[in-house]
């Protein structure tokens, strides 16, 4: 059985993961409006990842006999100045999510909830990848700058990303 503090924190994290999906979906809309279909695909995969993260937390709360309480999702930004600023915002957001996961881990230690501590280790590892993948895109964009043909070529490369569902949903 989950204690109330942990249950509340996990419910907040479900909201944070759904907000992440919402933010990235807004970025998909931005890329679509610019006809950058490869960047749009990359970000659409990101949306699917966030939905799977939310589902993982959702399933875990249920499995532990807790109550999932869905909360209102904030409106995300809808405009960015450039492809670069979209990915700067993506990395910044992922760094924020990493700190939320770290806070959750700290709470499980304080509450002596080893099961939730173990469950969160998947997310600790996932956040390393989440930050690295956004950073890898930024590194390339730094080389390209606003050079149109470079953005065009990178758009084609970004079309190759595919969503791989996590091995388990719990
Ligand atoms: Fe669910 Fe991108 O962290």
mmCIF file of N, CA and C and ligand atoms in Angstrom, residues 17 20 24 46 50 53 94 97 127 130, ligand 1:
data_model
loop_
_atom_site.group_PDB
_atom_site.id
_atom_site.type_symbol
_atom_site.label_atom_id
_atom_site.label_comp_id
_atom_site.label_asym_id
_atom_site.label_seq_id
_atom_site.Cartn_x
_atom_site.Cartn_y
_atom_site.Cartn_z
ATOM 1 N N UNK A 17 4.445 14.206 -16.511
ATOM 2 C CA UNK A 17 4.723 13.437 -17.729
ATOM 3 C C UNK A 17 3.694 13.771 -18.820
ATOM 4 N N UNK A 20 4.608 17.014 -20.212
ATOM 5 C CA UNK A 20 5.728 16.846 -21.146
ATOM 6 C C UNK A 20 5.196 16.449 -22.526
ATOM 7 N N UNK A 24 5.565 18.708 -25.923
ATOM 8 C CA UNK A 24 6.204 18.199 -27.136
ATOM 9 C C UNK A 24 5.205 18.139 -28.296
ATOM 10 N N UNK A 46 8.939 11.665 -29.216
ATOM 11 C CA UNK A 46 9.098 12.179 -27.848
ATOM 12 C C UNK A 46 7.741 12.204 -27.123
ATOM 13 N N UNK A 50 6.709 10.180 -23.679
ATOM 14 C CA UNK A 50 6.145 10.802 -22.466
ATOM 15 C C UNK A 50 4.831 10.141 -22.064
ATOM 16 N N UNK A 53 5.675 7.095 -20.306
ATOM 17 C CA UNK A 53 6.141 7.369 -18.942
ATOM 18 C C UNK A 53 4.940 7.586 -18.009
ATOM 19 N N UNK A 94 13.762 18.696 -19.914
ATOM 20 C CA UNK A 94 14.216 17.381 -19.439
ATOM 21 C C UNK A 94 15.051 17.503 -18.169
ATOM 22 N N UNK A 97 12.645 17.769 -15.428
ATOM 23 C CA UNK A 97 12.044 16.464 -15.114
ATOM 24 C C UNK A 97 13.033 15.603 -14.315
ATOM 25 N N UNK A 127 16.189 9.239 -17.703
ATOM 26 C CA UNK A 127 16.474 10.682 -17.773
ATOM 27 C C UNK A 127 17.871 10.974 -18.311
ATOM 28 N N UNK A 130 17.247 10.786 -21.929
ATOM 29 C CA UNK A 130 16.409 11.902 -22.371
ATOM 30 C C UNK A 130 17.240 13.183 -22.536
HETATM 31 FE FE1 LIG B 1 9.296 11.628 -19.140
HETATM 32 FE FE2 LIG B 1 11.171 13.173 -21.004
HETATM 33 O O1 LIG B 1 10.856 12.497 -19.329
#
